[in-house]
PDB file of C-alpha atoms and ligand atoms in Angstrom:
ATOM      1  CA  MET A 237       0.000   0.000   0.000  1.00  0.00           C
ATOM      2  CA  ILE A 238       1.043   3.619  -0.507  1.00  0.00           C
ATOM      3  CA  PHE A 239       0.833   5.784   2.616  1.00  0.00           C
ATOM      4  CA  GLY A 240       1.399   9.446   3.314  1.00  0.00           C
ATOM      5  CA  ALA A 241       0.133  12.633   4.888  1.00  0.00           C
ATOM      6  CA  HIS A 242      -0.735  16.206   4.100  1.00  0.00           C
ATOM      7  CA  GLU A 243       2.425  18.226   4.709  1.00  0.00           C
ATOM      8  CA  SER A 244       2.857  21.962   5.124  1.00  0.00           C
ATOM      9  CA  ILE A 245       4.594  24.042   2.428  1.00  0.00           C
ATOM     10  CA  ALA A 246       5.685  26.663   4.988  1.00  0.00           C
ATOM     11  CA  GLY A 247       9.058  28.001   3.861  1.00  0.00           C
ATOM     12  CA  GLY A 248       8.587  26.728   0.297  1.00  0.00           C
ATOM     13  CA  VAL A 249       7.223  23.673  -1.534  1.00  0.00           C
ATOM     14  CA  SER A 250      10.496  21.752  -1.195  1.00  0.00           C
ATOM     15  CA  ASN A 251      10.085  21.803   2.592  1.00  0.00           C
ATOM     16  CA  ALA A 252       6.917  19.719   2.295  1.00  0.00           C
ATOM     17  CA  ILE A 253       8.964  16.935   0.700  1.00  0.00           C
ATOM     18  CA  GLU A 254      11.496  17.034   3.560  1.00  0.00           C
ATOM     19  CA  ARG A 255       8.641  16.914   6.077  1.00  0.00           C
ATOM     20  CA  GLY A 256       7.176  13.921   4.239  1.00  0.00           C
ATOM     21  CA  LYS A 257      10.514  12.142   4.445  1.00  0.00           C
ATOM     22  CA  LYS A 258      10.783  12.862   8.166  1.00  0.00           C
ATOM     23  CA  ALA A 259       7.224  11.587   8.727  1.00  0.00           C
ATOM     24  CA  THR A 260       8.007   8.274   6.897  1.00  0.00           C
ATOM     25  CA  CYS A 261       5.618   9.078   4.029  1.00  0.00           C
ATOM     26  CA  ASP A 262       5.818   7.259   0.704  1.00  0.00           C
ATOM     27  CA  THR A 263       3.947  10.179  -0.842  1.00  0.00           C
ATOM     28  CA  ILE A 264       2.328  13.428   0.323  1.00  0.00           C
ATOM     29  CA  GLN A 265      -0.468  15.932  -0.302  1.00  0.00           C
ATOM     30  CA  ILE A 266       0.219  19.675  -0.321  1.00  0.00           C
ATOM     31  CA  PHE A 267      -1.550  22.968  -0.829  1.00  0.00           C
ATOM     32  CA  ASN A 268       0.071  24.505  -3.898  1.00  0.00           C
ATOM     33  CA  LYS A 269      -0.435  27.979  -2.384  1.00  0.00           C
ATOM     34  CA  SER A 270      -1.641  29.474   0.882  1.00  0.00           C
ATOM     35  CA  ASN A 271      -4.988  27.769   1.527  1.00  0.00           C
ATOM     36  CA  ASN A 272      -6.824  30.831   2.862  1.00  0.00           C
ATOM     37  CA  GLN A 273      -5.813  33.460   0.312  1.00  0.00           C
ATOM     38  CA  TRP A 274      -7.116  34.110  -3.185  1.00  0.00           C
ATOM     39  CA  ARG A 275      -3.857  35.329  -4.629  1.00  0.00           C
ATOM     40  CA  ALA A 276      -0.815  33.142  -5.079  1.00  0.00           C
ATOM     41  CA  LYS A 277       2.813  34.137  -5.366  1.00  0.00           C
ATOM     42  CA  LYS A 278       4.391  32.984  -8.613  1.00  0.00           C
ATOM     43  CA  LEU A 279       6.485  29.816  -8.225  1.00  0.00           C
ATOM     44  CA  GLU A 280      10.097  30.872  -8.715  1.00  0.00           C
ATOM     45  CA  GLU A 281      12.508  28.847 -10.834  1.00  0.00           C
ATOM     46  CA  LYS A 282      14.859  28.448  -7.877  1.00  0.00           C
ATOM     47  CA  GLU A 283      12.108  27.069  -5.665  1.00  0.00           C
ATOM     48  CA  LEU A 284      10.995  24.640  -8.372  1.00  0.00           C
ATOM     49  CA  ASP A 285      14.555  23.363  -8.796  1.00  0.00           C
ATOM     50  CA  LYS A 286      14.841  22.782  -5.063  1.00  0.00           C
ATOM     51  CA  TYR A 287      11.485  21.005  -5.025  1.00  0.00           C
ATOM     52  CA  PHE A 288      12.289  18.592  -7.857  1.00  0.00           C
ATOM     53  CA  GLN A 289      15.704  17.939  -6.351  1.00  0.00           C
ATOM     54  CA  ALA A 290      14.114  17.091  -2.972  1.00  0.00           C
ATOM     55  CA  ILE A 291      11.748  14.619  -4.666  1.00  0.00           C
ATOM     56  CA  GLU A 292      14.674  12.958  -6.406  1.00  0.00           C
ATOM     57  CA  GLU A 293      16.813  12.782  -3.278  1.00  0.00           C
ATOM     58  CA  THR A 294      14.143  11.550  -0.864  1.00  0.00           C
ATOM     59  CA  GLY A 295      12.044   9.370  -3.162  1.00  0.00           C
ATOM     60  CA  VAL A 296       8.966  10.999  -1.614  1.00  0.00           C
ATOM     61  CA  THR A 297       6.457  11.883  -4.325  1.00  0.00           C
ATOM     62  CA  VAL A 298       3.539  14.329  -4.329  1.00  0.00           C
ATOM     63  CA  ALA A 299       0.412  12.298  -5.059  1.00  0.00           C
ATOM     64  CA  THR A 300      -1.976  15.200  -4.964  1.00  0.00           C
ATOM     65  CA  SER A 301      -2.611  18.813  -4.147  1.00  0.00           C
ATOM     66  CA  HIS A 302      -5.676  20.151  -2.303  1.00  0.00           C
ATOM     67  CA  THR A 303      -7.451  23.335  -3.377  1.00  0.00           C
ATOM     68  CA  SER A 304      -7.849  26.421  -1.214  1.00  0.00           C
ATOM     69  CA  TYR A 305     -10.791  26.375   1.203  1.00  0.00           C
ATOM     70  CA  LEU A 306     -12.069  29.656  -0.259  1.00  0.00           C
ATOM     71  CA  ILE A 307     -13.080  28.078  -3.563  1.00  0.00           C
ATOM     72  CA  ASN A 308     -16.802  27.380  -4.018  1.00  0.00           C
ATOM     73  CA  ILE A 309     -17.760  26.587  -7.608  1.00  0.00           C
ATOM     74  CA  ALA A 310     -21.322  25.759  -6.444  1.00  0.00           C
ATOM     75  CA  SER A 311     -21.905  29.303  -5.203  1.00  0.00           C
ATOM     76  CA  PRO A 312     -25.054  31.043  -6.509  1.00  0.00           C
ATOM     77  CA  ASN A 313     -23.232  34.358  -6.005  1.00  0.00           C
ATOM     78  CA  GLU A 314     -21.868  35.199  -9.463  1.00  0.00           C
ATOM     79  CA  GLU A 315     -18.903  37.163  -8.184  1.00  0.00           C
ATOM     80  CA  LEU A 316     -17.773  34.446  -5.779  1.00  0.00           C
ATOM     81  CA  ASN A 317     -18.414  31.768  -8.376  1.00  0.00           C
ATOM     82  CA  GLN A 318     -16.235  33.570 -10.946  1.00  0.00           C
ATOM     83  CA  LYS A 319     -13.493  34.185  -8.419  1.00  0.00           C
ATOM     84  CA  SER A 320     -13.595  30.499  -7.472  1.00  0.00           C
ATOM     85  CA  TYR A 321     -13.413  29.427 -11.082  1.00  0.00           C
ATOM     86  CA  TYR A 322     -10.283  31.481 -11.814  1.00  0.00           C
ATOM     87  CA  ALA A 323      -8.627  30.386  -8.582  1.00  0.00           C
ATOM     88  CA  LEU A 324      -9.305  26.746  -9.481  1.00  0.00           C
ATOM     89  CA  LYS A 325      -7.935  27.211 -12.984  1.00  0.00           C
ATOM     90  CA  GLU A 326      -4.784  28.771 -11.554  1.00  0.00           C
ATOM     91  CA  GLU A 327      -4.381  25.839  -9.145  1.00  0.00           C
ATOM     92  CA  MET A 328      -4.672  23.368 -12.042  1.00  0.00           C
ATOM     93  CA  GLU A 329      -1.882  25.295 -13.784  1.00  0.00           C
ATOM     94  CA  ARG A 330       0.292  25.334 -10.679  1.00  0.00           C
ATOM     95  CA  CYS A 331      -0.142  21.558 -10.289  1.00  0.00           C
ATOM     96  CA  GLU A 332       1.032  21.094 -13.844  1.00  0.00           C
ATOM     97  CA  LEU A 333       4.097  23.228 -13.143  1.00  0.00           C
ATOM     98  CA  LEU A 334       4.811  21.160 -10.006  1.00  0.00           C
ATOM     99  CA  LYS A 335       4.127  17.904 -11.916  1.00  0.00           C
ATOM    100  CA  ILE A 336       1.420  16.912  -9.412  1.00  0.00           C
ATOM    101  CA  PRO A 337      -0.953  14.432 -11.076  1.00  0.00           C
ATOM    102  CA  ASN A 338      -4.098  15.219  -9.040  1.00  0.00           C
ATOM    103  CA  LEU A 339      -5.917  18.192  -7.510  1.00  0.00           C
ATOM    104  CA  VAL A 340      -8.591  17.507  -4.870  1.00  0.00           C
ATOM    105  CA  ILE A 341     -11.524  19.910  -4.585  1.00  0.00           C
ATOM    106  CA  HIS A 342     -14.529  20.025  -2.278  1.00  0.00           C
ATOM    107  CA  PRO A 343     -17.467  20.001  -4.707  1.00  0.00           C
ATOM    108  CA  GLY A 344     -18.938  23.099  -3.057  1.00  0.00           C
ATOM    109  CA  SER A 345     -21.815  24.490  -0.984  1.00  0.00           C
ATOM    110  CA  HIS A 346     -25.101  25.616  -2.496  1.00  0.00           C
ATOM    111  CA  THR A 347     -25.626  28.100   0.371  1.00  0.00           C
ATOM    112  CA  GLY A 348     -29.415  28.019   0.014  1.00  0.00           C
ATOM    113  CA  SER A 349     -29.917  27.789  -3.751  1.00  0.00           C
ATOM    114  CA  GLY A 350     -30.797  24.096  -3.518  1.00  0.00           C
ATOM    115  CA  GLU A 351     -28.892  20.889  -4.191  1.00  0.00           C
ATOM    116  CA  GLU A 352     -29.717  20.465  -7.868  1.00  0.00           C
ATOM    117  CA  THR A 353     -28.880  24.083  -8.694  1.00  0.00           C
ATOM    118  CA  GLY A 354     -25.589  23.682  -6.832  1.00  0.00           C
ATOM    119  CA  LEU A 355     -24.682  20.420  -8.550  1.00  0.00           C
ATOM    120  CA  ASN A 356     -25.404  21.946 -11.960  1.00  0.00           C
ATOM    121  CA  LYS A 357     -23.213  24.970 -11.157  1.00  0.00           C
ATOM    122  CA  ILE A 358     -20.348  22.631 -10.277  1.00  0.00           C
ATOM    123  CA  ALA A 359     -20.697  20.679 -13.516  1.00  0.00           C
ATOM    124  CA  ASP A 360     -20.911  23.913 -15.587  1.00  0.00           C
ATOM    125  CA  SER A 361     -17.764  25.210 -13.965  1.00  0.00           C
ATOM    126  CA  ILE A 362     -15.817  21.995 -14.611  1.00  0.00           C
ATOM    127  CA  ASN A 363     -17.004  21.848 -18.217  1.00  0.00           C
ATOM    128  CA  LYS A 364     -15.697  25.376 -18.712  1.00  0.00           C
ATOM    129  CA  LEU A 365     -12.456  24.510 -16.914  1.00  0.00           C
ATOM    130  CA  PHE A 366     -11.640  21.517 -19.098  1.00  0.00           C
ATOM    131  CA  ALA A 367     -12.510  23.510 -22.213  1.00  0.00           C
ATOM    132  CA  GLU A 368     -10.361  26.498 -21.270  1.00  0.00           C
ATOM    133  CA  LEU A 369      -7.344  24.734 -19.809  1.00  0.00           C
ATOM    134  CA  ASP A 370      -4.349  24.274 -22.030  1.00  0.00           C
ATOM    135  CA  SER A 371      -4.699  20.954 -23.846  1.00  0.00           C
ATOM    136  CA  HIS A 372      -1.376  19.702 -22.481  1.00  0.00           C
ATOM    137  CA  ASN A 373      -2.586  20.032 -18.879  1.00  0.00           C
ATOM    138  CA  GLN A 374      -2.900  16.414 -17.723  1.00  0.00           C
ATOM    139  CA  VAL A 375      -3.842  17.077 -14.083  1.00  0.00           C
ATOM    140  CA  ASN A 376      -6.832  15.093 -12.806  1.00  0.00           C
ATOM    141  CA  LEU A 377      -9.458  17.035 -10.900  1.00  0.00           C
ATOM    142  CA  LEU A 378     -10.761  14.936  -7.995  1.00  0.00           C
ATOM    143  CA  LEU A 379     -14.126  15.592  -6.336  1.00  0.00           C
ATOM    144  CA  GLU A 380     -13.842  14.851  -2.621  1.00  0.00           C
ATOM    145  CA  THR A 381     -16.598  12.981  -0.807  1.00  0.00           C
ATOM    146  CA  THR A 382     -17.917  15.211   1.988  1.00  0.00           C
ATOM    147  CA  ALA A 383     -19.565  14.690   5.373  1.00  0.00           C
ATOM    148  CA  GLY A 384     -22.610  16.754   4.387  1.00  0.00           C
ATOM    149  CA  GLN A 385     -22.144  19.569   6.883  1.00  0.00           C
ATOM    150  CA  GLY A 386     -24.329  22.618   6.296  1.00  0.00           C
ATOM    151  CA  THR A 387     -25.106  22.974   2.586  1.00  0.00           C
ATOM    152  CA  ASN A 388     -22.000  21.074   1.438  1.00  0.00           C
ATOM    153  CA  LEU A 389     -22.610  18.931  -1.621  1.00  0.00           C
ATOM    154  CA  GLY A 390     -20.958  15.597  -2.392  1.00  0.00           C
ATOM    155  CA  TYR A 391     -22.101  13.637   0.662  1.00  0.00           C
ATOM    156  CA  THR A 392     -23.638  10.842  -1.423  1.00  0.00           C
ATOM    157  CA  PHE A 393     -21.951   8.820  -4.155  1.00  0.00           C
ATOM    158  CA  GLU A 394     -24.962   9.647  -6.344  1.00  0.00           C
ATOM    159  CA  GLN A 395     -24.247  13.390  -6.160  1.00  0.00           C
ATOM    160  CA  LEU A 396     -20.665  12.853  -7.335  1.00  0.00           C
ATOM    161  CA  SER A 397     -21.819  10.564 -10.120  1.00  0.00           C
ATOM    162  CA  TYR A 398     -24.399  13.198 -11.168  1.00  0.00           C
ATOM    163  CA  ILE A 399     -21.601  15.761 -11.594  1.00  0.00           C
ATOM    164  CA  ILE A 400     -19.337  13.304 -13.449  1.00  0.00           C
ATOM    165  CA  ASP A 401     -22.145  12.430 -15.858  1.00  0.00           C
ATOM    166  CA  LYS A 402     -22.821  16.104 -16.579  1.00  0.00           C
ATOM    167  CA  VAL A 403     -19.191  16.787 -17.451  1.00  0.00           C
ATOM    168  CA  GLU A 404     -18.700  16.210 -21.128  1.00  0.00           C
ATOM    169  CA  HIS A 405     -15.018  15.319 -21.269  1.00  0.00           C
ATOM    170  CA  ASN A 406     -14.795  13.633 -17.897  1.00  0.00           C
ATOM    171  CA  GLU A 407     -11.663  11.513 -18.507  1.00  0.00           C
ATOM    172  CA  LYS A 408      -9.672  13.717 -16.129  1.00  0.00           C
ATOM    173  CA  LEU A 409     -12.410  13.891 -13.507  1.00  0.00           C
ATOM    174  CA  GLY A 410     -11.906  11.519 -10.576  1.00  0.00           C
ATOM    175  CA  VAL A 411     -12.825  11.082  -6.938  1.00  0.00           C
ATOM    176  CA  CYS A 412     -11.026  11.382  -3.602  1.00  0.00           C
ATOM    177  CA  LEU A 413     -12.638   9.274  -0.902  1.00  0.00           C
ATOM    178  CA  ASP A 414     -12.264  10.669   2.627  1.00  0.00           C
ATOM    179  CA  THR A 415     -12.918   7.897   5.167  1.00  0.00           C
ATOM    180  CA  CYS A 416     -13.944  10.320   7.947  1.00  0.00           C
ATOM    181  CA  HIS A 417     -16.332  12.137   5.622  1.00  0.00           C
ATOM    182  CA  ILE A 418     -18.128   9.103   4.157  1.00  0.00           C
ATOM    183  CA  PHE A 419     -18.468   7.539   7.619  1.00  0.00           C
ATOM    184  CA  ALA A 420     -19.983  10.766   8.975  1.00  0.00           C
ATOM    185  CA  ALA A 421     -22.209  10.931   5.896  1.00  0.00           C
ATOM    186  CA  GLY A 422     -23.625   7.499   6.704  1.00  0.00           C
ATOM    187  CA  TYR A 423     -21.519   4.911   4.841  1.00  0.00           C
ATOM    188  CA  PRO A 424     -20.458   2.203   7.328  1.00  0.00           C
ATOM    189  CA  LEU A 425     -16.836   0.970   7.374  1.00  0.00           C
ATOM    190  CA  VAL A 426     -16.349  -0.969  10.612  1.00  0.00           C
ATOM    191  CA  GLU A 427     -17.890  -4.440  10.135  1.00  0.00           C
ATOM    192  CA  PRO A 428     -16.249  -6.317   7.224  1.00  0.00           C
ATOM    193  CA  LYS A 429     -19.647  -7.020   5.634  1.00  0.00           C
ATOM    194  CA  ASP A 430     -20.628  -3.330   5.895  1.00  0.00           C
ATOM    195  CA  TYR A 431     -17.269  -2.199   4.499  1.00  0.00           C
ATOM    196  CA  LYS A 432     -17.800  -4.576   1.589  1.00  0.00           C
ATOM    197  CA  LYS A 433     -21.247  -3.108   0.917  1.00  0.00           C
ATOM    198  CA  THR A 434     -19.959   0.463   1.055  1.00  0.00           C
ATOM    199  CA  MET A 435     -17.229  -0.278  -1.495  1.00  0.00           C
ATOM    200  CA  GLU A 436     -19.653  -2.189  -3.712  1.00  0.00           C
ATOM    201  CA  LYS A 437     -21.932   0.826  -3.631  1.00  0.00           C
ATOM    202  CA  PHE A 438     -19.027   3.111  -4.562  1.00  0.00           C
ATOM    203  CA  ASP A 439     -18.099   0.836  -7.458  1.00  0.00           C
ATOM    204  CA  GLU A 440     -21.677   0.570  -8.662  1.00  0.00           C
ATOM    205  CA  VAL A 441     -22.520   4.298  -8.460  1.00  0.00           C
ATOM    206  CA  ILE A 442     -19.170   5.957  -9.295  1.00  0.00           C
ATOM    207  CA  GLY A 443     -16.820   3.164 -10.378  1.00  0.00           C
ATOM    208  CA  LEU A 444     -13.596   2.188  -8.624  1.00  0.00           C
ATOM    209  CA  ASP A 445     -11.663   3.299 -11.712  1.00  0.00           C
ATOM    210  CA  ARG A 446     -12.507   6.913 -10.745  1.00  0.00           C
ATOM    211  CA  LEU A 447     -10.927   6.529  -7.308  1.00  0.00           C
ATOM    212  CA  LYS A 448      -7.473   8.169  -7.359  1.00  0.00           C
ATOM    213  CA  ILE A 449      -6.803   9.214  -3.744  1.00  0.00           C
ATOM    214  CA  ILE A 450      -7.988   8.156  -0.282  1.00  0.00           C
ATOM    215  CA  HIS A 451      -7.926  10.569   2.657  1.00  0.00           C
ATOM    216  CA  ILE A 452      -7.406   8.227   5.565  1.00  0.00           C
ATOM    217  CA  ASN A 453      -8.766   9.846   8.730  1.00  0.00           C
ATOM    218  CA  ASP A 454     -10.619   8.492  11.727  1.00  0.00           C
ATOM    219  CA  SER A 455     -13.770  10.320  12.860  1.00  0.00           C
ATOM    220  CA  LYS A 456     -14.215  12.205  16.144  1.00  0.00           C
ATOM    221  CA  LYS A 457     -17.970  12.158  15.584  1.00  0.00           C
ATOM    222  CA  GLU A 458     -20.261   9.169  15.425  1.00  0.00           C
ATOM    223  CA  PHE A 459     -21.550   7.357  12.344  1.00  0.00           C
ATOM    224  CA  GLY A 460     -24.007   9.437  10.295  1.00  0.00           C
ATOM    225  CA  SER A 461     -23.351  12.591  12.344  1.00  0.00           C
ATOM    226  CA  LYS A 462     -22.753  14.707   9.185  1.00  0.00           C
ATOM    227  CA  LYS A 463     -19.944  16.373  11.157  1.00  0.00           C
ATOM    228  CA  ASP A 464     -16.464  16.713   9.676  1.00  0.00           C
ATOM    229  CA  ARG A 465     -14.021  16.223  12.557  1.00  0.00           C
ATOM    230  CA  HIS A 466     -10.848  14.243  11.888  1.00  0.00           C
ATOM    231  CA  GLU A 467      -9.304  11.968  14.518  1.00  0.00           C
ATOM    232  CA  HIS A 468      -6.043  10.001  14.730  1.00  0.00           C
ATOM    233  CA  ILE A 469      -6.117   6.452  13.349  1.00  0.00           C
ATOM    234  CA  GLY A 470      -7.816   4.065  15.771  1.00  0.00           C
ATOM    235  CA  LYS A 471      -8.808   6.818  18.220  1.00  0.00           C
ATOM    236  CA  GLY A 472     -12.213   7.590  16.714  1.00  0.00           C
ATOM    237  CA  PHE A 473     -15.470   5.899  15.745  1.00  0.00           C
ATOM    238  CA  ILE A 474     -14.042   4.122  12.671  1.00  0.00           C
ATOM    239  CA  GLY A 475     -11.417   2.500  14.877  1.00  0.00           C
ATOM    240  CA  LEU A 476      -8.722  -0.045  14.075  1.00  0.00           C
ATOM    241  CA  ASP A 477     -11.292  -2.556  12.782  1.00  0.00           C
ATOM    242  CA  GLY A 478     -12.466  -0.128  10.104  1.00  0.00           C
ATOM    243  CA  PHE A 479      -8.938   0.695   8.965  1.00  0.00           C
ATOM    244  CA  ARG A 480      -7.988  -2.982   8.927  1.00  0.00           C
ATOM    245  CA  ASN A 481     -10.670  -3.483   6.239  1.00  0.00           C
ATOM    246  CA  ILE A 482      -9.283  -0.623   4.170  1.00  0.00           C
ATOM    247  CA  VAL A 483      -5.537  -1.351   4.283  1.00  0.00           C
ATOM    248  CA  ASN A 484      -6.123  -5.024   3.447  1.00  0.00           C
ATOM    249  CA  ASP A 485      -8.311  -4.305   0.420  1.00  0.00           C
ATOM    250  CA  ARG A 486      -6.161  -5.439  -2.521  1.00  0.00           C
ATOM    251  CA  ARG A 487      -8.150  -3.243  -4.926  1.00  0.00           C
ATOM    252  CA  LEU A 488      -6.717  -0.187  -3.176  1.00  0.00           C
ATOM    253  CA  LYS A 489      -3.091  -1.256  -3.476  1.00  0.00           C
ATOM    254  CA  LYS A 490      -2.165   1.532  -5.882  1.00  0.00           C
ATOM    255  CA  ILE A 491      -4.326   4.273  -4.378  1.00  0.00           C
ATOM    256  CA  PRO A 492      -2.313   6.696  -2.199  1.00  0.00           C
ATOM    257  CA  MET A 493      -3.758   6.906   1.331  1.00  0.00           C
ATOM    258  CA  ILE A 494      -3.188  10.343   2.838  1.00  0.00           C
ATOM    259  CA  LEU A 495      -3.556  11.359   6.507  1.00  0.00           C
ATOM    260  CA  GLU A 496      -5.153  14.709   7.320  1.00  0.00           C
ATOM    261  CA  THR A 497      -4.871  14.751  11.080  1.00  0.00           C
ATOM    262  CA  PRO A 498      -3.437  17.386  13.412  1.00  0.00           C
ATOM    263  CA  LYS A 499       0.297  17.281  14.092  1.00  0.00           C
ATOM    264  CA  GLY A 500       3.044  19.156  15.844  1.00  0.00           C
ATOM    265  CA  GLU A 501       6.291  20.530  14.467  1.00  0.00           C
ATOM    266  CA  ASP A 502       8.100  17.185  15.040  1.00  0.00           C
ATOM    267  CA  LEU A 503       5.454  15.270  13.022  1.00  0.00           C
ATOM    268  CA  ALA A 504       5.278  12.617  15.775  1.00  0.00           C
ATOM    269  CA  GLU A 505       1.527  12.144  15.183  1.00  0.00           C
ATOM    270  CA  ASP A 506       2.056  11.404  11.478  1.00  0.00           C
ATOM    271  CA  ILE A 507       4.819   8.938  12.288  1.00  0.00           C
ATOM    272  CA  GLU A 508       2.611   7.161  14.817  1.00  0.00           C
ATOM    273  CA  ASN A 509      -0.503   7.102  12.562  1.00  0.00           C
ATOM    274  CA  LEU A 510       1.531   5.701   9.667  1.00  0.00           C
ATOM    275  CA  ARG A 511       3.084   3.089  11.936  1.00  0.00           C
ATOM    276  CA  VAL A 512      -0.391   1.995  13.084  1.00  0.00           C
ATOM    277  CA  LEU A 513      -1.738   1.821   9.505  1.00  0.00           C
ATOM    278  CA  ARG A 514       1.230  -0.247   8.302  1.00  0.00           C
ATOM    279  CA  SER A 515       0.931  -2.591  11.312  1.00  0.00           C
ATOM    280  CA  LEU A 516      -2.674  -3.427  10.357  1.00  0.00           C
ATOM    281  CA  ILE A 517      -1.667  -5.020   7.053  1.00  0.00           C
ATOM    282  CA  LYS A 518      -1.999  -8.815   7.239  1.00  0.00           C
ATOM    283  CA  LYS A 519       1.110 -10.642   6.107  1.00  0.00           C
TER     284      LYS A 519
HETATM  285 FE1   FE B  90     -10.652  18.092   1.803  1.00  0.00          FE
HETATM  286 FE1   FE B  91     -10.189  15.159   3.211  1.00  0.00          FE
HETATM  287 ZN1   ZN B  92     -12.576  16.694   6.643  1.00  0.00          ZN
END
C-alpha cells in the first residue's frame, strides 16, 4: 500500500517533501499555495529546482494537491463563483508546473440555492475549466466525498456521479474518498460485511476506476453525524477494525492513502498514525 500525509509548504514547496521524508511518508499531499488566500505568489525557478531535487533525493512523491478552502464553484453568487473558477484554474496550472498528477476539490456548498442548482453549477464550472485549460494540462481534478455539513454537496456517491455524468469530457475527472467524511455521511466501514457493501456501492454508483486518492482519517464524531471532525487512526469511531478493512483491500493497493490529522512541528503524530496503519496489514 502507498501511505502518506498532508504536509505543510511553509518556507517553500520543497520543505513539504522534507517533512514527508521525516514523517516516513511514501507520498504526500500539499496545498500549492496558501490555503486561505485568493492570490498566489508565482512559483520561482529556484524554488521549483529545489522542489524537484528534494523529490529525487528523498524518493517521496507528491500524489496530490488540495485546493484552497475559499473556492466554491457551487456558489449562486456570481462574483464568488467567478473568483472560485479562476482560482481553481490557476491551481490546475500550478499543479502542472509542479508535476502533481491530481488536484482535490470540495465540490462546493449551495448556500441556500438548492442541491440540484448547486450540482449543476459545479458541472458547468468543470465543463468550462476543461474547455479552457491548455490541452497539455494532464492534471486530474478529484471531487472529494464530503460529510454533508451545512449545505455542502458531495455527501452521497450519487451526487458525485451526477456531476461526473454532466461533465462532457470527464476523462480527467476523478474522486477522492475521505474515510472520515463518508463515515460521517452514513456509509459504514467498521464491520467487514458493511465495508464490503460500502465499497460495492461506490463501485456501482461511481466506479472504482474513478478513485485516485484516499484521505485516511478516523472520525471524532459518530456514524451518520454529518460532522467533519478528523481523529487520529484508531482513536475515533471508525477504529482499528475499520482501517484494517481498508488497508487489506487489494483493490486499493495503488491508491495513495493520505492522513489529514493534526500534528506538531516534530510530526510525531504522522509517524505514529503511519506506523499503526502499516501494522494493520496482514502478512
Ligand atoms: Fe478536503
Ligand atoms: Fe479530506
Ligand atoms: Zn474533513
